[in-house]
Amino acid sequence: MNENQGILKMYNEEEIKQLLNSNERLVYIDDGTDEIVARYEDLPDIIVDVNEKLGHTENLKVYDFDNQLLDKPILTTIGYFLDKCDPKVREDIIDRLVNLQTGVEQMKDYKVIDEDMLFDVRIAMDEEMER
């Protein structure tokens, strides 16, 4: 995704700080090469949008942001179709996902967090806390 991240809108540093300080649920999205972080509620839009822009070839693994081990994905995809999915996550996203896939609903604007920028922002926030 890294070479393709130009197609995705990115949060700036201040927006990342706000997200990290909020109660917003975040997820890691891994395409096998690169990772991004996004809001949980944006998952259906990201799954469909990324695959439509990149030719339905992005098999994604999505992990809960708070699970630092990244040992068990909450969902995996084959293209923009769900492969394996936690039942609660499926319940949360399936209606919007299907509506986006079938054109019933339009894609909403969303942004993602570049993993490197996230790392830098977290270090800066830790340094601020130490002062």
C-alpha atoms as an extended CHARMM CRD file, in Angstrom:
* protein
*
       131  EXT
         1         1  MET       CA              0.0000000000        0.0000000000        0.0000000000  PROA      1               0.0000000000
         2         2  ASN       CA              2.9390000000        2.3130000000        0.6350000000  PROA      2               0.0000000000
         3         3  GLU       CA              3.5960000000        2.9980000000       -3.0280000000  PROA      3               0.0000000000
         4         4  ASN       CA             -0.1520000000        3.3590000000       -3.4230000000  PROA      4               0.0000000000
         5         5  GLN       CA             -0.6940000000        5.5250000000       -0.3430000000  PROA      5               0.0000000000
         6         6  GLY       CA             -0.8000000000        8.5470000000       -2.6390000000  PROA      6               0.0000000000
         7         7  ILE       CA             -4.3340000000        7.4890000000       -3.5220000000  PROA      7               0.0000000000
         8         8  LEU       CA             -5.3660000000        7.7220000000        0.1340000000  PROA      8               0.0000000000
         9         9  LYS       CA             -5.9920000000       10.8950000000        2.1010000000  PROA      9               0.0000000000
        10        10  MET       CA             -3.7560000000       11.0690000000        5.1650000000  PROA      10              0.0000000000
        11        11  TYR       CA             -4.3070000000       12.5700000000        8.5910000000  PROA      11              0.0000000000
        12        12  ASN       CA             -1.8410000000       15.2830000000        9.5460000000  PROA      12              0.0000000000
        13        13  GLU       CA              0.1040000000       15.2040000000       12.8290000000  PROA      13              0.0000000000
        14        14  GLU       CA             -2.4020000000       17.3080000000       14.7630000000  PROA      14              0.0000000000
        15        15  GLU       CA             -5.3200000000       15.1500000000       13.6140000000  PROA      15              0.0000000000
        16        16  ILE       CA             -3.4040000000       12.0150000000       14.6380000000  PROA      16              0.0000000000
        17        17  LYS       CA             -2.8510000000       13.4520000000       18.1240000000  PROA      17              0.0000000000
        18        18  GLN       CA             -6.5580000000       14.1700000000       18.4040000000  PROA      18              0.0000000000
        19        19  LEU       CA             -7.4490000000       10.6330000000       17.3240000000  PROA      19              0.0000000000
        20        20  LEU       CA             -4.9950000000        9.0780000000       19.7720000000  PROA      20              0.0000000000
        21        21  ASN       CA             -6.3910000000       11.2050000000       22.6100000000  PROA      21              0.0000000000
        22        22  SER       CA             -9.9960000000       10.3400000000       21.7430000000  PROA      22              0.0000000000
        23        23  ASN       CA            -11.9320000000        7.1710000000       22.4270000000  PROA      23              0.0000000000
        24        24  GLU       CA            -12.1030000000        6.4770000000       18.6910000000  PROA      24              0.0000000000
        25        25  ARG       CA            -11.6310000000        2.7860000000       17.8680000000  PROA      25              0.0000000000
        26        26  LEU       CA             -8.6930000000        2.3530000000       15.5160000000  PROA      26              0.0000000000
        27        27  VAL       CA             -7.4730000000       -0.5850000000       13.4430000000  PROA      27              0.0000000000
        28        28  TYR       CA             -4.2640000000       -1.6050000000       11.6890000000  PROA      28              0.0000000000
        29        29  ILE       CA             -4.7640000000       -2.5550000000        8.0440000000  PROA      29              0.0000000000
        30        30  ASP       CA             -2.0350000000       -4.7360000000        6.5230000000  PROA      30              0.0000000000
        31        31  ASP       CA             -1.8010000000       -5.6120000000        2.8370000000  PROA      31              0.0000000000
        32        32  GLY       CA              1.1460000000       -7.9680000000        3.3360000000  PROA      32              0.0000000000
        33        33  THR       CA              3.7030000000       -5.2880000000        2.5470000000  PROA      33              0.0000000000
        34        34  ASP       CA              2.6560000000       -2.1160000000        4.3270000000  PROA      34              0.0000000000
        35        35  GLU       CA              0.3870000000       -1.0810000000        7.1550000000  PROA      35              0.0000000000
        36        36  ILE       CA             -1.8630000000        1.8780000000        7.7530000000  PROA      36              0.0000000000
        37        37  VAL       CA             -4.0620000000        2.8060000000       10.6750000000  PROA      37              0.0000000000
        38        38  ALA       CA             -7.6750000000        3.8750000000       10.2460000000  PROA      38              0.0000000000
        39        39  ARG       CA            -10.8530000000        4.4700000000       12.1710000000  PROA      39              0.0000000000
        40        40  TYR       CA            -12.8610000000        1.2920000000       12.7120000000  PROA      40              0.0000000000
        41        41  GLU       CA            -15.9980000000        2.9450000000       11.3630000000  PROA      41              0.0000000000
        42        42  ASP       CA            -14.2610000000        3.5850000000        8.0190000000  PROA      42              0.0000000000
        43        43  LEU       CA            -13.4520000000       -0.0950000000        7.3770000000  PROA      43              0.0000000000
        44        44  PRO       CA            -16.1730000000       -0.8080000000        4.7790000000  PROA      44              0.0000000000
        45        45  ASP       CA            -15.2490000000        2.2830000000        2.7660000000  PROA      45              0.0000000000
        46        46  ILE       CA            -11.5330000000        1.5130000000        2.9040000000  PROA      46              0.0000000000
        47        47  ILE       CA            -11.9720000000       -2.1510000000        1.9290000000  PROA      47              0.0000000000
        48        48  VAL       CA            -14.0350000000       -1.2480000000       -1.1280000000  PROA      48              0.0000000000
        49        49  ASP       CA            -12.2110000000        1.9340000000       -2.1250000000  PROA      49              0.0000000000
        50        50  VAL       CA             -8.6920000000        0.5190000000       -1.9640000000  PROA      50              0.0000000000
        51        51  ASN       CA             -9.7000000000       -2.5310000000       -3.9690000000  PROA      51              0.0000000000
        52        52  GLU       CA            -11.5820000000       -0.5530000000       -6.6000000000  PROA      52              0.0000000000
        53        53  LYS       CA             -8.6160000000        1.7740000000       -7.0690000000  PROA      53              0.0000000000
        54        54  LEU       CA             -6.0630000000       -1.0540000000       -7.1860000000  PROA      54              0.0000000000
        55        55  GLY       CA             -7.8880000000       -3.6040000000       -9.3160000000  PROA      55              0.0000000000
        56        56  HSD       CA             -9.4910000000       -5.8180000000       -6.6590000000  PROA      56              0.0000000000
        57        57  THR       CA             -6.1410000000       -7.3660000000       -5.7490000000  PROA      57              0.0000000000
        58        58  GLU       CA             -5.6930000000       -6.1480000000       -2.1700000000  PROA      58              0.0000000000
        59        59  ASN       CA             -6.0580000000       -8.9850000000        0.3160000000  PROA      59              0.0000000000
        60        60  LEU       CA             -6.1440000000       -7.2280000000        3.6450000000  PROA      60              0.0000000000
        61        61  LYS       CA             -5.6630000000       -8.2670000000        7.2410000000  PROA      61              0.0000000000
        62        62  VAL       CA             -7.1990000000       -5.9880000000        9.8390000000  PROA      62              0.0000000000
        63        63  TYR       CA             -6.1250000000       -5.9660000000       13.4820000000  PROA      63              0.0000000000
        64        64  ASP       CA             -7.4710000000       -4.1890000000       16.5320000000  PROA      64              0.0000000000
        65        65  PHE       CA             -5.1930000000       -1.2210000000       17.2290000000  PROA      65              0.0000000000
        66        66  ASP       CA             -5.1570000000       -2.0140000000       20.9500000000  PROA      66              0.0000000000
        67        67  ASN       CA             -3.8990000000       -5.5680000000       20.3120000000  PROA      67              0.0000000000
        68        68  GLN       CA             -0.1930000000       -4.7950000000       20.2690000000  PROA      68              0.0000000000
        69        69  LEU       CA              0.7190000000       -8.4100000000       19.4520000000  PROA      69              0.0000000000
        70        70  LEU       CA             -1.1190000000       -8.2890000000       16.1280000000  PROA      70              0.0000000000
        71        71  ASP       CA             -1.4690000000      -12.0390000000       16.4570000000  PROA      71              0.0000000000
        72        72  LYS       CA             -5.0940000000      -12.4830000000       15.4170000000  PROA      72              0.0000000000
        73        73  PRO       CA             -6.7930000000      -10.3970000000       12.7410000000  PROA      73              0.0000000000
        74        74  ILE       CA            -10.3540000000       -9.2610000000       13.3780000000  PROA      74              0.0000000000
        75        75  LEU       CA            -10.9810000000       -9.7100000000        9.6570000000  PROA      75              0.0000000000
        76        76  THR       CA             -9.3060000000      -10.7320000000        6.4340000000  PROA      76              0.0000000000
        77        77  THR       CA            -10.4010000000      -10.0410000000        2.8780000000  PROA      77              0.0000000000
        78        78  ILE       CA             -9.9980000000      -11.5000000000       -0.5720000000  PROA      78              0.0000000000
        79        79  GLY       CA            -10.2480000000       -8.4540000000       -2.7770000000  PROA      79              0.0000000000
        80        80  TYR       CA            -13.1460000000       -6.4990000000       -1.3520000000  PROA      80              0.0000000000
        81        81  PHE       CA            -14.9730000000       -9.5830000000       -0.0810000000  PROA      81              0.0000000000
        82        82  LEU       CA            -14.7300000000      -10.7450000000        3.5140000000  PROA      82              0.0000000000
        83        83  ASP       CA            -12.7530000000      -13.9330000000        3.9890000000  PROA      83              0.0000000000
        84        84  LYS       CA            -12.6460000000      -14.5000000000        7.7420000000  PROA      84              0.0000000000
        85        85  CYS       CA            -14.2860000000      -12.1020000000       10.1270000000  PROA      85              0.0000000000
        86        86  ASP       CA            -15.0110000000      -11.8110000000       13.8220000000  PROA      86              0.0000000000
        87        87  PRO       CA            -18.8170000000      -12.1510000000       14.1670000000  PROA      87              0.0000000000
        88        88  LYS       CA            -19.2040000000       -8.8130000000       15.9970000000  PROA      88              0.0000000000
        89        89  VAL       CA            -17.0900000000       -6.9890000000       13.4120000000  PROA      89              0.0000000000
        90        90  ARG       CA            -19.1090000000       -8.5970000000       10.6070000000  PROA      90              0.0000000000
        91        91  GLU       CA            -22.3150000000       -7.4330000000       12.2570000000  PROA      91              0.0000000000
        92        92  ASP       CA            -20.9020000000       -3.8960000000       12.5060000000  PROA      92              0.0000000000
        93        93  ILE       CA            -19.7590000000       -3.5530000000        8.8870000000  PROA      93              0.0000000000
        94        94  ILE       CA            -21.6410000000       -5.9760000000        6.6330000000  PROA      94              0.0000000000
        95        95  ASP       CA            -24.5970000000       -3.7860000000        5.6720000000  PROA      95              0.0000000000
        96        96  ARG       CA            -22.4700000000       -0.8330000000        4.6160000000  PROA      96              0.0000000000
        97        97  LEU       CA            -19.9000000000       -3.1050000000        2.9420000000  PROA      97              0.0000000000
        98        98  VAL       CA            -22.5360000000       -4.8120000000        0.7810000000  PROA      98              0.0000000000
        99        99  ASN       CA            -24.2290000000       -1.4960000000       -0.0240000000  PROA      99              0.0000000000
       100       100  LEU       CA            -20.9000000000       -0.0510000000       -1.1820000000  PROA      100             0.0000000000
       101       101  GLN       CA            -20.0790000000       -3.1590000000       -3.2320000000  PROA      101             0.0000000000
       102       102  THR       CA            -23.4570000000       -3.0320000000       -4.9790000000  PROA      102             0.0000000000
       103       103  GLY       CA            -23.5210000000        0.7370000000       -5.4930000000  PROA      103             0.0000000000
       104       104  VAL       CA            -26.5070000000        1.3130000000       -3.2110000000  PROA      104             0.0000000000
       105       105  GLU       CA            -24.4350000000        3.7250000000       -1.1060000000  PROA      105             0.0000000000
       106       106  GLN       CA            -21.7000000000        6.1380000000       -2.1170000000  PROA      106             0.0000000000
       107       107  MET       CA            -18.1910000000        6.1040000000       -0.7050000000  PROA      107             0.0000000000
       108       108  LYS       CA            -17.6880000000        8.6030000000        2.0990000000  PROA      108             0.0000000000
       109       109  ASP       CA            -14.5530000000       10.6680000000        2.5540000000  PROA      109             0.0000000000
       110       110  TYR       CA            -12.1150000000        9.0780000000        4.9470000000  PROA      110             0.0000000000
       111       111  LYS       CA             -8.5010000000        9.4550000000        5.9330000000  PROA      111             0.0000000000
       112       112  VAL       CA             -5.8510000000        7.0210000000        7.1050000000  PROA      112             0.0000000000
       113       113  ILE       CA             -2.7510000000        7.2980000000        9.2540000000  PROA      113             0.0000000000
       114       114  ASP       CA              0.6460000000        6.5550000000        7.8040000000  PROA      114             0.0000000000
       115       115  GLU       CA              2.3980000000        4.1190000000       10.1560000000  PROA      115             0.0000000000
       116       116  ASP       CA              5.6710000000        6.0680000000       10.1470000000  PROA      116             0.0000000000
       117       117  MET       CA              3.9200000000        9.3360000000       10.9890000000  PROA      117             0.0000000000
       118       118  LEU       CA              2.0020000000        7.5540000000       13.7520000000  PROA      118             0.0000000000
       119       119  PHE       CA              5.2930000000        6.3820000000       15.2390000000  PROA      119             0.0000000000
       120       120  ASP       CA              6.7070000000        9.9250000000       15.1470000000  PROA      120             0.0000000000
       121       121  VAL       CA              3.5770000000       11.4330000000       16.7080000000  PROA      121             0.0000000000
       122       122  ARG       CA              3.5720000000        8.8480000000       19.5110000000  PROA      122             0.0000000000
       123       123  ILE       CA              7.2160000000        9.5980000000       20.3220000000  PROA      123             0.0000000000
       124       124  ALA       CA              6.4860000000       13.3430000000       20.3820000000  PROA      124             0.0000000000
       125       125  MET       CA              3.4680000000       12.7700000000       22.6440000000  PROA      125             0.0000000000
       126       126  ASP       CA              5.5550000000       10.6010000000       25.0170000000  PROA      126             0.0000000000
       127       127  GLU       CA              8.2260000000       13.3050000000       25.1790000000  PROA      127             0.0000000000
       128       128  GLU       CA              5.5760000000       15.9330000000       25.9750000000  PROA      128             0.0000000000
       129       129  MET       CA              4.2280000000       13.7170000000       28.7750000000  PROA      129             0.0000000000
       130       130  GLU       CA              7.7080000000       13.3800000000       30.2910000000  PROA      130             0.0000000000
       131       131  ARG       CA              8.0860000000       17.1510000000       30.5770000000  PROA      131             0.0000000000
